[in-house]
Coordinates of C-alpha atoms in Angstrom, one line a residue:
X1 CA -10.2 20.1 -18.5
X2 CA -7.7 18.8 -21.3
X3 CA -8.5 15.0 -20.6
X4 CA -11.7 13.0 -19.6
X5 CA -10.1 11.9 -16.4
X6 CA -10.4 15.4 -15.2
X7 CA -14.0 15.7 -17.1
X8 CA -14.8 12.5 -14.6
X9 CA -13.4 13.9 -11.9
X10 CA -15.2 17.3 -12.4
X11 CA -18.6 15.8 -12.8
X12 CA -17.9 13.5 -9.6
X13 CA -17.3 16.2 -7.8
X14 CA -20.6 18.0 -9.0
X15 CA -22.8 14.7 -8.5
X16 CA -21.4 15.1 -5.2
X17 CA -22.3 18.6 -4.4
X18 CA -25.7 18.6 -5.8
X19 CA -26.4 15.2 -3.8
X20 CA -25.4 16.8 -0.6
X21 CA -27.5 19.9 -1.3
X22 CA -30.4 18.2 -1.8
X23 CA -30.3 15.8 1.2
X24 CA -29.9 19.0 3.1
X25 CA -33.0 20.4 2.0
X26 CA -35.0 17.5 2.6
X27 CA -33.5 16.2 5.6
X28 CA -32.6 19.6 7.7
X29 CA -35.8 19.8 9.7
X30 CA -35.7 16.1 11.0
X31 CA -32.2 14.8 11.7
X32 CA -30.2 16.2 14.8
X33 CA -27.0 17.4 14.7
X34 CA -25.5 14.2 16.0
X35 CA -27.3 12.3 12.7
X36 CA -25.8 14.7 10.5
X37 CA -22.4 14.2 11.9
X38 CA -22.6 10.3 11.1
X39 CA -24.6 11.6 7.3
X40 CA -21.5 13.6 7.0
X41 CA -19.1 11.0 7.6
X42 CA -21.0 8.3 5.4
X43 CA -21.7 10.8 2.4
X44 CA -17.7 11.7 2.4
X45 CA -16.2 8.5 2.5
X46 CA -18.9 7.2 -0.1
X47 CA -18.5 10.0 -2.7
X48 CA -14.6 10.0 -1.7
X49 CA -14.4 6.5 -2.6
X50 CA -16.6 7.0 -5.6
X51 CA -14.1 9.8 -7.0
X52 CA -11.1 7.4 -6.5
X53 CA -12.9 4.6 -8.3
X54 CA -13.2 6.8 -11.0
X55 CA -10.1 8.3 -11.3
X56 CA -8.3 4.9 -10.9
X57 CA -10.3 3.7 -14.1
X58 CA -9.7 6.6 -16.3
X59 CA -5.9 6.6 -15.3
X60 CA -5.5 3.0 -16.0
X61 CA -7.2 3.1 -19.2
X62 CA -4.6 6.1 -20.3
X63 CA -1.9 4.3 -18.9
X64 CA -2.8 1.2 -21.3
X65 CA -4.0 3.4 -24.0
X66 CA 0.0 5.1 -23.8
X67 CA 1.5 1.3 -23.7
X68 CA 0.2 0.6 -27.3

């Protein structure tokens, strides 16, 4: 972890886990296993998303931070 883009991408990837671990625990006795199907799909294309969105940022900023 030399740069913050991979710092970003690290802790998005944390956020990530420990959200998903924690839905799990307080959803695991009341959804079915068709709900958490469609959870599963929501939860990855959000934090997916999420992860790009961050990456994109960080790897324009160093692209204008190298231009200068």
């Amino acid at each position: 972890m030399n740069n913050i883009s991979d710092v970003a991408a690290g802790l998005s990837y944390g956020t990530s886990l420990g959200s998903g671990g924690y839905w799990l625990l307080q959803l695991m006795d009341t959804v079915s296993p068709g709900q958490w199907s469609a959870i599963g799909v929501l939860a990855s294309v959000f934090f997916g998303l999420l992860t790009y969105l961050t990456n994109l940022y960080f790897k324009i900023k160093d692209y204008r931070r190298k231009r200068h």
